[in-house]
Tab-separated table of C-alpha atoms in Angstrom:
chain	number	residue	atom	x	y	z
A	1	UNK	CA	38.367	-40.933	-60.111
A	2	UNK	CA	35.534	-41.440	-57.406
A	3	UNK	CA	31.770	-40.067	-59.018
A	4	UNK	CA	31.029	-36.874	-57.432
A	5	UNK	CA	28.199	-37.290	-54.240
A	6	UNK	CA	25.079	-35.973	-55.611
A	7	UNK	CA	22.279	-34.238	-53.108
A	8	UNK	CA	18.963	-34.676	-53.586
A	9	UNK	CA	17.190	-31.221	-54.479
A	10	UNK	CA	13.605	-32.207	-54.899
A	11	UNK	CA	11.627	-35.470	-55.149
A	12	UNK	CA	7.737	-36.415	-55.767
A	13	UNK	CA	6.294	-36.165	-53.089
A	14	UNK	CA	4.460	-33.291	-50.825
A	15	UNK	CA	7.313	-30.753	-49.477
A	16	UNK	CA	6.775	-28.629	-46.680
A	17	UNK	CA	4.827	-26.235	-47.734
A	18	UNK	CA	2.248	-29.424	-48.804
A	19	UNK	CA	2.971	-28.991	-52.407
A	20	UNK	CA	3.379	-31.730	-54.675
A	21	UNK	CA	5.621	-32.337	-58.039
A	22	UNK	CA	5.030	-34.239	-60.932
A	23	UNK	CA	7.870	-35.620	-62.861
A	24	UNK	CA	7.314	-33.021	-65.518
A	25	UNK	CA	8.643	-30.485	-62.628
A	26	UNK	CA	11.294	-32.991	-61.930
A	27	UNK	CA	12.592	-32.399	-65.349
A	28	UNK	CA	12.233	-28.981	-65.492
A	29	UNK	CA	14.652	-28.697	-62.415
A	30	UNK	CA	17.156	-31.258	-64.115
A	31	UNK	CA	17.119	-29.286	-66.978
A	32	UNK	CA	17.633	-25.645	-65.185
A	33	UNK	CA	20.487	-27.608	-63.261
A	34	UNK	CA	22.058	-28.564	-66.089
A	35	UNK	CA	22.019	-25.403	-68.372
A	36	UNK	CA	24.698	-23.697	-69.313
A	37	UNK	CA	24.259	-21.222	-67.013
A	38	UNK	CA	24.341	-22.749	-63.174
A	39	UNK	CA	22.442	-22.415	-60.049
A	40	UNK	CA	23.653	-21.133	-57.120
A	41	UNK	CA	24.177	-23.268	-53.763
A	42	UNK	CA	23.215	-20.465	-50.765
A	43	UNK	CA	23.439	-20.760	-46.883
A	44	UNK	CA	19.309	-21.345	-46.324
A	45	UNK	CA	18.316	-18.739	-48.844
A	46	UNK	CA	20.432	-16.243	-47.345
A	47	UNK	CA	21.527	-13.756	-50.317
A	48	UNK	CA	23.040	-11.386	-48.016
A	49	UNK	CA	25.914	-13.597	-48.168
A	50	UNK	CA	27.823	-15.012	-51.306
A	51	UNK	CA	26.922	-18.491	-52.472
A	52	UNK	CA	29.196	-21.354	-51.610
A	53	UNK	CA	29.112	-22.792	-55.156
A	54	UNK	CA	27.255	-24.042	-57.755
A	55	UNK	CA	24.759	-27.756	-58.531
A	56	UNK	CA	25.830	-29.237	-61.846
A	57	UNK	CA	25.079	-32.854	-63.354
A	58	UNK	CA	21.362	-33.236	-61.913
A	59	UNK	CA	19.611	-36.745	-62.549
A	60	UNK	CA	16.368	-38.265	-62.210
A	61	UNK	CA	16.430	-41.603	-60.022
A	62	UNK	CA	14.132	-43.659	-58.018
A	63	UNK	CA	14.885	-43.348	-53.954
A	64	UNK	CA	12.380	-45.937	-52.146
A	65	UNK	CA	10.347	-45.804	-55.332
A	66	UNK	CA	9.854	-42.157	-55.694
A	67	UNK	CA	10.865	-39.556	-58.414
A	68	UNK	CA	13.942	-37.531	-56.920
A	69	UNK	CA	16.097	-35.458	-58.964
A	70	UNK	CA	20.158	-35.330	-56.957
A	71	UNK	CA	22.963	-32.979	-58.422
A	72	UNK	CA	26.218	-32.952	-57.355
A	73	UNK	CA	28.017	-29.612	-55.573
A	74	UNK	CA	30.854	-27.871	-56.950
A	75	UNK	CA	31.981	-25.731	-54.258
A	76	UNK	CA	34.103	-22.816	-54.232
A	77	UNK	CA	38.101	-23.125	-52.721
A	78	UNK	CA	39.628	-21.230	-49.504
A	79	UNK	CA	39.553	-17.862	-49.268
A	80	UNK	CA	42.549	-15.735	-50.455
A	81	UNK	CA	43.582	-12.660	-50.373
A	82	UNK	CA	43.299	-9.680	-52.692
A	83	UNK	CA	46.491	-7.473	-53.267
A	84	UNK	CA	46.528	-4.275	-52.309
A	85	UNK	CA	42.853	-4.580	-50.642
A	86	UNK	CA	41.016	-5.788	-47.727
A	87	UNK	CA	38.824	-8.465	-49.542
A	88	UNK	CA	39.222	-11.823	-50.499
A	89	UNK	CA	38.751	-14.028	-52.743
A	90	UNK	CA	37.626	-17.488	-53.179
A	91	UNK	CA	38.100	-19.955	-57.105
A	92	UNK	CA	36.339	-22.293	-58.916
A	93	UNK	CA	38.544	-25.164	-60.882
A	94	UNK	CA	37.089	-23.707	-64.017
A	95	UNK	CA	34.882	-20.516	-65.271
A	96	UNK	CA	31.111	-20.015	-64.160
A	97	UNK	CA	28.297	-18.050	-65.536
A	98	UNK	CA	25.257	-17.979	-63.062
A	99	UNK	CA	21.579	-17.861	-63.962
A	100	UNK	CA	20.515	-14.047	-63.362
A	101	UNK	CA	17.625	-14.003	-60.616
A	102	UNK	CA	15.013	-13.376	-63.111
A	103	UNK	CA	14.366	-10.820	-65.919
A	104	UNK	CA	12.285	-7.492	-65.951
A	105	UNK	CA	10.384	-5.441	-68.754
A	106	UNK	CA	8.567	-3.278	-66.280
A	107	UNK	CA	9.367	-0.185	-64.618
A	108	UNK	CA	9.112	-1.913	-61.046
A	109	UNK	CA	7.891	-5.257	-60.236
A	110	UNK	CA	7.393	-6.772	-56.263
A	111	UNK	CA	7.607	-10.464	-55.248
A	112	UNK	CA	6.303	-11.984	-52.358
A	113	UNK	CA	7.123	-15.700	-50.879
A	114	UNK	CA	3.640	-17.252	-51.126
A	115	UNK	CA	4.300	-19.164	-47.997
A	116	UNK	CA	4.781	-15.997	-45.735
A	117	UNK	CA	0.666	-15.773	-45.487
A	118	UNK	CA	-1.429	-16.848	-43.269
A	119	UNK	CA	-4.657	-16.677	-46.171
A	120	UNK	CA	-5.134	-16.236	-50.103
A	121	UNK	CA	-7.669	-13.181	-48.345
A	122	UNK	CA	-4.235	-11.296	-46.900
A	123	UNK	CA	-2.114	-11.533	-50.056
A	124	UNK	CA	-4.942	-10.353	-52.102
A	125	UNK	CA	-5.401	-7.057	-49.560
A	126	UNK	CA	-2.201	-6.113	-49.340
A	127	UNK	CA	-1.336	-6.286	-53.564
A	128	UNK	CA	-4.451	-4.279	-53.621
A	129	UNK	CA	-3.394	-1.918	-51.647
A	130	UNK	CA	0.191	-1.787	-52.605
A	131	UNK	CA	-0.973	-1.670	-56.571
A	132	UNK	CA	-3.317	1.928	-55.405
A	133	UNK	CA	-0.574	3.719	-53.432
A	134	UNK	CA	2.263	2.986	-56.034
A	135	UNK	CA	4.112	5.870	-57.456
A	136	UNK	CA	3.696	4.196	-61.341
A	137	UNK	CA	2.337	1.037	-62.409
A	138	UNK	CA	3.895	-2.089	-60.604
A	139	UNK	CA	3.651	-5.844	-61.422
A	140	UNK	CA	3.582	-8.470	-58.821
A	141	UNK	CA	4.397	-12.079	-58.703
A	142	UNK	CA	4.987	-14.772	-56.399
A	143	UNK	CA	7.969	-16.980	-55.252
A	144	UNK	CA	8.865	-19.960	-52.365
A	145	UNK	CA	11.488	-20.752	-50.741
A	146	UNK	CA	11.550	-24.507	-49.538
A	147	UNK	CA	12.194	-24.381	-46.000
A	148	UNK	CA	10.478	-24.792	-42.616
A	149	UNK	CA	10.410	-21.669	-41.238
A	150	UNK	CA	11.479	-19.220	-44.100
A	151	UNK	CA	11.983	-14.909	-42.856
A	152	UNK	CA	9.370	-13.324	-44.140
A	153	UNK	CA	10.284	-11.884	-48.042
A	154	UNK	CA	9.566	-9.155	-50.358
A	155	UNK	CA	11.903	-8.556	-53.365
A	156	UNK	CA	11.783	-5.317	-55.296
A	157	UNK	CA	12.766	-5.160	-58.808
A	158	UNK	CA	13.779	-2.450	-60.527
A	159	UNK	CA	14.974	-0.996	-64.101
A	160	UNK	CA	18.305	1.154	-63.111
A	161	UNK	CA	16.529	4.021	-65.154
A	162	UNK	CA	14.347	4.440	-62.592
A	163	UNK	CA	14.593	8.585	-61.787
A	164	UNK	CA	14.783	7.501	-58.383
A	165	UNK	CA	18.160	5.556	-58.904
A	166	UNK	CA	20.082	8.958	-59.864
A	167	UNK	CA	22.127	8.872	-57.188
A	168	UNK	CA	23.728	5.499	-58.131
A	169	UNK	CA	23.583	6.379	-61.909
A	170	UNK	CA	25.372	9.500	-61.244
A	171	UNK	CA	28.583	7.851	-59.471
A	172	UNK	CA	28.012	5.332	-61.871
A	173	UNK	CA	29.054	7.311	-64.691
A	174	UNK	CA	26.197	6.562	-66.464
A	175	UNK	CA	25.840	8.910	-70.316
A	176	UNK	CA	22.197	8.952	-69.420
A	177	UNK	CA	22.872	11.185	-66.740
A	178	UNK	CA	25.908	13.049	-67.856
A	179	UNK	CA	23.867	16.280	-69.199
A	180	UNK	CA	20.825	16.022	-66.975
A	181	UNK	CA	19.375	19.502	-65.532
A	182	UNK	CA	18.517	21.111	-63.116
A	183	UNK	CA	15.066	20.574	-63.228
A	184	UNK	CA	15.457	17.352	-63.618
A	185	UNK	CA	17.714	16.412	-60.945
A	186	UNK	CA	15.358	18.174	-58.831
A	187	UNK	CA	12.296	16.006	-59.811
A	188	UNK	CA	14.143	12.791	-59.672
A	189	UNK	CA	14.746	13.785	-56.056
A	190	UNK	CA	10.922	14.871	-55.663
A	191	UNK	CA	10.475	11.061	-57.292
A	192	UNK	CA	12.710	9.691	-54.473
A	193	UNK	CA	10.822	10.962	-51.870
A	194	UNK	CA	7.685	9.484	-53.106
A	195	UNK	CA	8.986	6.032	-54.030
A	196	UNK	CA	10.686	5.752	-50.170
A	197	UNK	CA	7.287	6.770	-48.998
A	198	UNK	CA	6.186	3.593	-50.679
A	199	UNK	CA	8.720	1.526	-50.102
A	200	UNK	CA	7.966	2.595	-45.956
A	201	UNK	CA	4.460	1.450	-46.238
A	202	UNK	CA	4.915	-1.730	-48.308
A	203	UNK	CA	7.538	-2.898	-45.852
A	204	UNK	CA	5.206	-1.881	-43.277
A	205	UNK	CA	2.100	-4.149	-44.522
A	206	UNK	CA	4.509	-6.677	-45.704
A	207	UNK	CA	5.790	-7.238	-41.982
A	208	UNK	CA	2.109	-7.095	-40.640
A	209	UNK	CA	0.539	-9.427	-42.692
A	210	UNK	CA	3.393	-11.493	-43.165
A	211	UNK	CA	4.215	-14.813	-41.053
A	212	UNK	CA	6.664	-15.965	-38.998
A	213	UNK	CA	6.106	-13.310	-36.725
A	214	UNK	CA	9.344	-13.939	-34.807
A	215	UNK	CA	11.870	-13.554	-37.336
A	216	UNK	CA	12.979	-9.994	-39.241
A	217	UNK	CA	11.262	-8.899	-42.541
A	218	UNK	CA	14.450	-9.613	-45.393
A	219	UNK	CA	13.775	-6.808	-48.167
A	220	UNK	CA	15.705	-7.065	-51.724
A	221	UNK	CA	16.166	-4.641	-54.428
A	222	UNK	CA	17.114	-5.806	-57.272
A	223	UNK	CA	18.267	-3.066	-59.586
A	224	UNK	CA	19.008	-4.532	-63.405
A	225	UNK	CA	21.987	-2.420	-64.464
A	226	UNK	CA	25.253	-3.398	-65.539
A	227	UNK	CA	26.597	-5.135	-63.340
A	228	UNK	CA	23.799	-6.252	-61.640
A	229	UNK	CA	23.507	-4.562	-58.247
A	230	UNK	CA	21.544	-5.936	-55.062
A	231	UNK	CA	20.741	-4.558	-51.691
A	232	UNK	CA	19.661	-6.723	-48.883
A	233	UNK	CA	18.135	-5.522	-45.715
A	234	UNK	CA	17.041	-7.298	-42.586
A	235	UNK	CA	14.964	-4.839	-40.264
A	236	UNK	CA	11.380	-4.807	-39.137
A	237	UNK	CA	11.728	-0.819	-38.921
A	238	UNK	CA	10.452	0.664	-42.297
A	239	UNK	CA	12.294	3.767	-40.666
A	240	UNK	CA	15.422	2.200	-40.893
A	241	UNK	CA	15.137	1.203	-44.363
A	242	UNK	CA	14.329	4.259	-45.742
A	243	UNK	CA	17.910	5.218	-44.004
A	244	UNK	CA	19.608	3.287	-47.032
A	245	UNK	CA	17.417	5.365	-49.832
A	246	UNK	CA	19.219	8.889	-48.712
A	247	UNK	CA	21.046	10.736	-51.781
A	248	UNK	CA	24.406	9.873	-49.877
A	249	UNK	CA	23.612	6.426	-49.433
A	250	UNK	CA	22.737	5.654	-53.131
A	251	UNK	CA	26.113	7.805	-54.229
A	252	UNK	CA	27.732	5.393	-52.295
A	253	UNK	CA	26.668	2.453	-53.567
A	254	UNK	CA	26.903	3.808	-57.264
A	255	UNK	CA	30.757	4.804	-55.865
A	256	UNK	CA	31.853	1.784	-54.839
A	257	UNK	CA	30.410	-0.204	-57.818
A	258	UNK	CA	32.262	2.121	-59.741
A	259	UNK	CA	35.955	1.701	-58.299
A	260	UNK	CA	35.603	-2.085	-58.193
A	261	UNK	CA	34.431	-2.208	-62.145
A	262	UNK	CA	38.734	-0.880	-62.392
A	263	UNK	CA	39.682	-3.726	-60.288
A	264	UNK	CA	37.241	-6.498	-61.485
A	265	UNK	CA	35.264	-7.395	-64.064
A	266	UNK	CA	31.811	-7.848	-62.279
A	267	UNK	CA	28.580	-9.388	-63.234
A	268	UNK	CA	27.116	-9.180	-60.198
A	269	UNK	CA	27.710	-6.914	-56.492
A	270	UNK	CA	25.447	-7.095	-53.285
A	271	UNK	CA	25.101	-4.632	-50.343
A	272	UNK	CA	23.728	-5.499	-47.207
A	273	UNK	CA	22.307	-2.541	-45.086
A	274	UNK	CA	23.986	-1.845	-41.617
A	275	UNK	CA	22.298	-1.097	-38.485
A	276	UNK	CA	23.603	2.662	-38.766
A	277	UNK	CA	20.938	2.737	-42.062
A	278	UNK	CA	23.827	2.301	-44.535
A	279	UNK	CA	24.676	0.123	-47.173
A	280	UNK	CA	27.442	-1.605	-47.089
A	281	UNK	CA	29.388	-4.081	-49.591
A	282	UNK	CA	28.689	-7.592	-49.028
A	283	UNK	CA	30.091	-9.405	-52.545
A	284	UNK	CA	30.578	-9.305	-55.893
A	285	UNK	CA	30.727	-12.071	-58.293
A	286	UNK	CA	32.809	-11.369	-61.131
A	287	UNK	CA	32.029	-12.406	-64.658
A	288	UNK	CA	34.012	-15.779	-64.561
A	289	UNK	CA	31.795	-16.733	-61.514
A	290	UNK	CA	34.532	-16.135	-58.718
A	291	UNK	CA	33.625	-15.053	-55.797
A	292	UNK	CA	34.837	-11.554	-53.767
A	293	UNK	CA	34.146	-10.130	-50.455
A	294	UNK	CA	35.494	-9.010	-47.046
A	295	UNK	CA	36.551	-11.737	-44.146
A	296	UNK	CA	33.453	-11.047	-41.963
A	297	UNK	CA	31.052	-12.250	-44.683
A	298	UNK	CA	32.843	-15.445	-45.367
A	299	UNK	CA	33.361	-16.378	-41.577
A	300	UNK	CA	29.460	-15.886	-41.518
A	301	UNK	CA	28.974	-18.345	-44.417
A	302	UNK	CA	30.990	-20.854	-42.972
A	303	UNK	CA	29.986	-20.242	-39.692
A	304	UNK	CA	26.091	-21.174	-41.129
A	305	UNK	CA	27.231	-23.654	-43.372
A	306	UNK	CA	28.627	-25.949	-40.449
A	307	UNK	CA	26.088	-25.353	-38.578
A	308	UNK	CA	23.996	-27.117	-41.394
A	309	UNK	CA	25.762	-29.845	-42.024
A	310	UNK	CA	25.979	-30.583	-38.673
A	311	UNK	CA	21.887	-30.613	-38.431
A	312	UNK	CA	20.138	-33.654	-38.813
A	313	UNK	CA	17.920	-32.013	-41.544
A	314	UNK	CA	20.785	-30.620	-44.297
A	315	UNK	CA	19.170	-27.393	-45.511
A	316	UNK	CA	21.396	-25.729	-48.480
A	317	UNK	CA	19.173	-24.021	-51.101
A	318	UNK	CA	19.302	-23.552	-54.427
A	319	UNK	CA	19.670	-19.978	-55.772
A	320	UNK	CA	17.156	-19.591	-58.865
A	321	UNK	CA	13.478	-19.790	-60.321
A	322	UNK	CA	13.099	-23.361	-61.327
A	323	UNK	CA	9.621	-23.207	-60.931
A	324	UNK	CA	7.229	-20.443	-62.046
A	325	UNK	CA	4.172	-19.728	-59.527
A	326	UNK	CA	0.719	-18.400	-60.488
A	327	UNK	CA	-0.613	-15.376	-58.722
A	328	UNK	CA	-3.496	-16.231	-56.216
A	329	UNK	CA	-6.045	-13.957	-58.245
């Protein structure tokens, strides 16, 4: 049997954001590569759509000389169809468990792609600011994406028992929420308000400050529930996002996650928000690690995916935190 062809991920020398490695980082990588848990290929950093597989037996070599670390790709099969549905889905030759994007202990915690600004001066203003208007105590870190020209980022994570989240707790079935009042349901709405209030004006500073200036602001939400539940949205219009946080919207997602927990056993599920303001179900990755999700959504992978192998600079991403990056205090 032929070796598998192994990609290089990451080598010593200064990337494109001018940053430089050590070997030390090199093994770190190898090491995330090769846990137990695997790292998810994606179509350049896109998590609106599903990834197309998985990197697995990483390895330190020398290329001209210099510390790289390759790992081959396991990539998922063909699309098939789901009976008695209109989704597909697409198999691995054996049982996955993916790395989860990253833990949380806080209530709510925001993370910005370092290389999105311009200045250390314009990061520091707008955590500032974001820190004073919050409606509780947030935490902030950073992330990068290795890429040329990476969209503009700002991921919000949240604790599912967030008052805020009723809505999807509700349909959910959640016992949290089984006997709740009255009252209470009536503050957690009052809470909503306030926390899509927020959400407007961190977008809004976000896509101000924020660089490239010609491509849309992506905004994640990463709610840690079980199953994991993420909502991707790619609009400049703070309006427009605050479409997605209307009680209807969030019954909906907490609906849908619902229904599908009968027909799947899921670890993870993703919405991506329309351009009528609602959200609407992108994938889910069941516990195994297969892959599920409607015909439109795997077109547009593969659509991307040629179009990247077909470019002279081969620009698949890997889907985890490798690499931890120190705030700019």
């Amino acid at each position: 049997m032929n070796a598998p062809q192994k990609h290089i991920l990451r080598s010593a020398v200064p990337d494109l954001q001018g940053e430089h490695v050590t070997l030390e980082n090199l093994q770190d990588i190898q090491a995330a590569v090769n846990a137990e848990k695997k790292m998810r290929m994606l179509v350049n950093h896109r998590r609106d759509l599903p990834p197309l597989g998985f990197w697995d037996e990483a390895e330190i070599t020398k290329e001209n000389n210099i510390d790289t670390v390759k790992a081959a790709f396991v990539r998922y099969g063909s699309p098939e169809p789901v009976d008695g549905t209109d989704l597909f889905i697409r198999h691995l030759d054996k049982p996955v468990i993916y790395t989860r994007k990253k833990t949380l202990t806080e209530l709510t915690m925001i993370s910005w792609d370092r290389s999105n600004f311009s200045s250390k001066s314009d990061y520091l203003m707008m955590k500032r600011q974001m820190a004073a208007a919050a409606p509780h105590e947030i935490s902030f870190e950073l992330h990068t994406r290795k890429s040329a020209l990476t969209s503009p980022e700002v991921v919000i994570s949240m604790l599912i028992a967030q008052p805020y989240l009723y809505g999807i707790l509700k349909k959910l079935g959640e016992k949290t929420v089984d006997n709740i009042s009255d009252d209470t349901y009536k503050a957690a709405k009052k809470q909503l308000k306030l926390f899509v209030a927020w959400v407007k004006k961190l977008h809004k500073q976000t896509r101000q400050r924020s660089v490239p200036k010609n491509k849309k602001l992506v905004t994640v939400f990463e709610i840690m529930s079980d199953p994991y539940i993420e909502l991707v949205a790619r609009t400049d219009d703070p309006d427009h996002l605050a479409k997605g946080f209307s009680t209807t919207n969030l019954e909906y997602i907490g609906e849908t996650v619902s229904n599908l927990s009968k027909m799947f056993k899921i670890a993870e599920c993703c919405f991506s928000l329309n351009d009528k303001g609602r959200w609407k179900l992108g994938y889910l990755l069941t516990e195994d690690g297969y892959v599920i999700g409607s015909k439109p959504v795997f077109n547009e992978q593969e659509k991307l995916a040629k179009r990247i192998l077909s470019s002279p600079t081969s620009g698949f991403s890997v889907g985890g935190y490798s690499v931890k990056y120190n705030d700019l205090e």
